[in-house]
Amino acid sequence: MSSSLTILYFAAARERAGLARESLEVPAGTRVGEVLRLLASRHPGLAPLLPHLRVAVNQEFSTSEDEVPPGAEVALIPPVAGGSGGLFRVVDRPLRLEEVVEAVASEALGGLVTFSGAVRNQTKGRRVVRLEYEAYPPMAEKKLAEIGAEVAERFNGTRLAIVHRVGTLHPGELAVVIAAAAPHRKEAFLGCEHAIERLKQDVPIWKKEFFEDGEVWVGLGP
């Protein structure tokens, strides 16, 4: 008995495979690691990338030993560029810090900390011409909300909001805005810092830097 899987490719994985999605027929009970080997055989350019990839099955990260359910959606996640009453969105428009502040502000929460991440005009001495951000939006927003729930649990009910932009951005433009609100300033600072670090680890958003003399996916190197 076989099963048809939907395979999704993002960022560097999409470039190596040469397509954004495809179907793959596999026997019932196939594991994640076996799916990766089949895909590397079908698209040899993927093979060097496999050690760097994480795999999401139905929008949840999985290990190589996990079985893939029949009809599942399997996403190949390259390293990312790096709940609780907030706002968690991936958008393709300019950002405003006010939108995340308004999402978490409350008279009961006396400490409010924000973070604005803008595109730099240089990286390691190379002038940045532009960045291109790409995301797996349903999973990215789900993971942002999970970070919000973590922050609320760890830091005394701190409320969090994160909005991340995708598409083409130029130096000076905002890529992400975050707001954390808590009864006291300490929890708000800690919650905001935790959100930034977790966003870099697990949220499937990638950025490609374009320089005057080349380009690179951040997290993978040249």
mmCIF file of C-alpha atoms in Angstrom, residues 1-153:
data_model
loop_
_atom_site.group_PDB
_atom_site.id
_atom_site.type_symbol
_atom_site.label_atom_id
_atom_site.label_comp_id
_atom_site.label_asym_id
_atom_site.label_seq_id
_atom_site.Cartn_x
_atom_site.Cartn_y
_atom_site.Cartn_z
ATOM 1 C CA MET A 1 0.000 0.000 0.000
ATOM 2 C CA SER A 2 1.389 3.388 -0.969
ATOM 3 C CA SER A 3 0.764 6.978 0.069
ATOM 4 C CA SER A 4 1.063 10.251 -1.832
ATOM 5 C CA LEU A 5 2.964 12.948 0.058
ATOM 6 C CA THR A 6 3.099 16.658 -0.737
ATOM 7 C CA ILE A 7 6.687 17.902 -0.556
ATOM 8 C CA LEU A 8 7.313 21.620 0.011
ATOM 9 C CA TYR A 9 10.686 23.265 -0.643
ATOM 10 C CA PHE A 10 11.787 26.638 0.685
ATOM 11 C CA ALA A 11 14.712 29.018 0.212
ATOM 12 C CA ALA A 12 17.968 27.172 -0.583
ATOM 13 C CA ALA A 13 16.142 23.815 -0.719
ATOM 14 C CA ARG A 14 13.794 25.204 -3.368
ATOM 15 C CA GLU A 15 16.738 26.445 -5.418
ATOM 16 C CA ARG A 16 18.557 23.097 -5.187
ATOM 17 C CA ALA A 17 15.445 21.079 -6.114
ATOM 18 C CA GLY A 18 14.401 23.488 -8.856
ATOM 19 C CA LEU A 19 10.760 23.599 -7.766
ATOM 20 C CA ALA A 20 8.604 24.718 -4.839
ATOM 21 C CA ARG A 21 6.400 21.638 -4.412
ATOM 22 C CA GLU A 22 5.825 18.184 -5.791
ATOM 23 C CA SER A 23 4.116 14.878 -5.017
ATOM 24 C CA LEU A 24 6.005 11.792 -3.874
ATOM 25 C CA GLU A 25 4.639 8.262 -3.738
ATOM 26 C CA VAL A 26 6.025 6.209 -0.835
ATOM 27 C CA PRO A 27 5.127 2.904 0.821
ATOM 28 C CA ALA A 28 3.001 3.072 3.953
ATOM 29 C CA GLY A 29 5.142 3.376 7.076
ATOM 30 C CA THR A 30 7.954 5.267 5.359
ATOM 31 C CA ARG A 31 10.116 7.274 7.759
ATOM 32 C CA VAL A 32 11.319 10.857 7.385
ATOM 33 C CA GLY A 33 14.916 9.789 6.752
ATOM 34 C CA GLU A 34 13.818 7.529 3.908
ATOM 35 C CA VAL A 35 11.840 10.379 2.344
ATOM 36 C CA LEU A 36 14.955 12.549 2.399
ATOM 37 C CA ARG A 37 17.003 9.840 0.694
ATOM 38 C CA LEU A 38 14.371 9.474 -2.019
ATOM 39 C CA LEU A 39 14.329 13.226 -2.594
ATOM 40 C CA ALA A 40 18.124 13.427 -2.737
ATOM 41 C CA SER A 41 18.090 10.666 -5.354
ATOM 42 C CA ARG A 42 15.479 12.541 -7.367
ATOM 43 C CA HIS A 43 17.249 15.907 -6.961
ATOM 44 C CA PRO A 44 21.010 15.324 -6.518
ATOM 45 C CA GLY A 45 21.613 18.996 -5.787
ATOM 46 C CA LEU A 46 19.789 18.545 -2.478
ATOM 47 C CA ALA A 47 22.283 16.023 -1.098
ATOM 48 C CA PRO A 48 24.882 18.532 0.212
ATOM 49 C CA LEU A 49 22.071 20.435 1.932
ATOM 50 C CA LEU A 50 20.579 17.474 3.820
ATOM 51 C CA PRO A 51 22.801 17.769 6.943
ATOM 52 C CA HIS A 52 21.575 21.354 7.361
ATOM 53 C CA LEU A 53 17.857 20.680 6.894
ATOM 54 C CA ARG A 54 15.064 20.190 9.385
ATOM 55 C CA VAL A 55 11.872 18.492 8.292
ATOM 56 C CA ALA A 56 8.337 19.497 9.239
ATOM 57 C CA VAL A 57 5.538 16.964 8.813
ATOM 58 C CA ASN A 58 2.099 18.568 8.856
ATOM 59 C CA GLN A 59 3.718 21.752 10.233
ATOM 60 C CA GLU A 60 5.484 20.045 13.155
ATOM 61 C CA PHE A 61 9.227 19.393 13.286
ATOM 62 C CA SER A 62 10.062 15.690 13.004
ATOM 63 C CA THR A 63 13.077 13.406 13.420
ATOM 64 C CA SER A 64 14.496 11.094 10.774
ATOM 65 C CA GLU A 65 12.985 8.082 12.571
ATOM 66 C CA ASP A 66 9.412 9.400 12.648
ATOM 67 C CA GLU A 67 6.911 7.696 10.376
ATOM 68 C CA VAL A 68 5.226 9.924 7.821
ATOM 69 C CA PRO A 69 1.412 9.642 7.924
ATOM 70 C CA PRO A 70 -0.413 8.889 4.667
ATOM 71 C CA GLY A 71 -1.135 12.011 2.646
ATOM 72 C CA ALA A 72 1.104 14.203 4.815
ATOM 73 C CA GLU A 73 2.597 17.563 3.904
ATOM 74 C CA VAL A 74 6.374 17.372 4.274
ATOM 75 C CA ALA A 75 8.358 20.625 4.294
ATOM 76 C CA LEU A 76 12.137 20.833 3.927
ATOM 77 C CA ILE A 77 13.295 23.604 6.254
ATOM 78 C CA PRO A 78 16.767 25.118 5.750
ATOM 79 C CA PRO A 79 18.361 26.978 8.678
ATOM 80 C CA VAL A 80 16.168 29.977 9.434
ATOM 81 C CA ALA A 81 17.430 33.531 9.397
ATOM 82 C CA GLY A 82 17.192 34.004 12.094
ATOM 83 C CA GLY A 83 0.235 32.807 22.144
ATOM 84 C CA SER A 84 -1.155 34.979 25.001
ATOM 85 C CA GLY A 85 -3.168 37.792 23.641
ATOM 86 C CA GLY A 86 -0.632 38.956 21.077
ATOM 87 C CA LEU A 87 -0.297 39.275 17.333
ATOM 88 C CA PHE A 88 1.705 36.812 15.221
ATOM 89 C CA ARG A 89 1.867 37.490 11.512
ATOM 90 C CA VAL A 90 4.012 37.179 8.419
ATOM 91 C CA VAL A 91 3.229 39.993 5.960
ATOM 92 C CA ASP A 92 4.487 41.383 2.656
ATOM 93 C CA ARG A 93 4.064 45.088 3.455
ATOM 94 C CA PRO A 94 6.005 47.756 5.368
ATOM 95 C CA LEU A 95 5.907 47.343 9.149
ATOM 96 C CA ARG A 96 4.869 49.764 11.886
ATOM 97 C CA LEU A 97 6.102 49.360 15.459
ATOM 98 C CA GLU A 98 2.762 50.730 16.662
ATOM 99 C CA GLU A 99 0.887 47.630 15.493
ATOM 100 C CA VAL A 100 2.688 45.304 17.908
ATOM 101 C CA VAL A 101 2.589 47.850 20.736
ATOM 102 C CA GLU A 102 -1.173 48.224 20.351
ATOM 103 C CA ALA A 103 -1.582 44.423 20.355
ATOM 104 C CA VAL A 104 -0.046 43.967 23.829
ATOM 105 C CA ALA A 105 -0.569 47.292 25.647
ATOM 106 C CA SER A 106 -2.742 47.200 28.767
ATOM 107 C CA GLU A 107 -3.249 49.393 31.815
ATOM 108 C CA ALA A 108 -2.459 46.331 33.932
ATOM 109 C CA LEU A 109 0.943 45.852 32.284
ATOM 110 C CA GLY A 110 3.358 48.557 33.389
ATOM 111 C CA GLY A 111 6.445 47.354 31.508
ATOM 112 C CA LEU A 112 6.523 47.408 27.713
ATOM 113 C CA VAL A 113 9.655 46.620 25.684
ATOM 114 C CA THR A 114 9.967 46.715 21.903
ATOM 115 C CA PHE A 115 12.473 45.532 19.330
ATOM 116 C CA SER A 116 12.759 46.744 15.745
ATOM 117 C CA GLY A 117 15.002 44.791 13.380
ATOM 118 C CA ALA A 118 16.054 46.820 10.332
ATOM 119 C CA VAL A 119 18.094 45.823 7.293
ATOM 120 C CA ARG A 120 21.756 46.816 7.668
ATOM 121 C CA ASN A 121 23.664 48.408 4.796
ATOM 122 C CA GLN A 122 26.680 46.123 5.246
ATOM 123 C CA THR A 123 27.656 42.646 6.464
ATOM 124 C CA LYS A 124 31.273 41.844 7.337
ATOM 125 C CA GLY A 125 32.486 44.754 5.270
ATOM 126 C CA ARG A 126 30.390 43.930 2.183
ATOM 127 C CA ARG A 127 27.794 46.473 1.122
ATOM 128 C CA VAL A 128 24.258 45.085 1.195
ATOM 129 C CA VAL A 129 22.180 46.038 -1.833
ATOM 130 C CA ARG A 130 18.981 44.319 -0.669
ATOM 131 C CA LEU A 131 17.594 41.350 1.254
ATOM 132 C CA GLU A 132 14.948 38.894 0.137
ATOM 133 C CA TYR A 133 12.930 37.254 2.905
ATOM 134 C CA GLU A 134 10.963 34.068 2.310
ATOM 135 C CA ALA A 135 8.690 32.149 4.700
ATOM 136 C CA TYR A 136 6.510 29.092 5.095
ATOM 137 C CA PRO A 137 3.649 31.308 6.331
ATOM 138 C CA PRO A 138 1.220 28.872 8.023
ATOM 139 C CA MET A 139 3.980 27.174 9.985
ATOM 140 C CA ALA A 140 5.837 30.428 10.659
ATOM 141 C CA GLU A 141 2.772 32.040 12.230
ATOM 142 C CA LYS A 142 2.078 28.881 14.216
ATOM 143 C CA LYS A 143 5.645 28.866 15.576
ATOM 144 C CA LEU A 144 5.476 32.577 16.413
ATOM 145 C CA ALA A 145 2.335 31.900 18.427
ATOM 146 C CA GLU A 146 4.085 29.028 20.222
ATOM 147 C CA ILE A 147 6.880 31.434 21.168
ATOM 148 C CA GLY A 148 4.223 33.752 22.545
ATOM 149 C CA ALA A 149 2.872 30.935 24.706
ATOM 150 C CA GLU A 150 6.401 30.128 25.945
ATOM 151 C CA VAL A 151 6.986 33.747 26.901
ATOM 152 C CA ALA A 152 3.705 33.942 28.787
ATOM 153 C CA GLU A 153 4.518 30.761 30.731
#
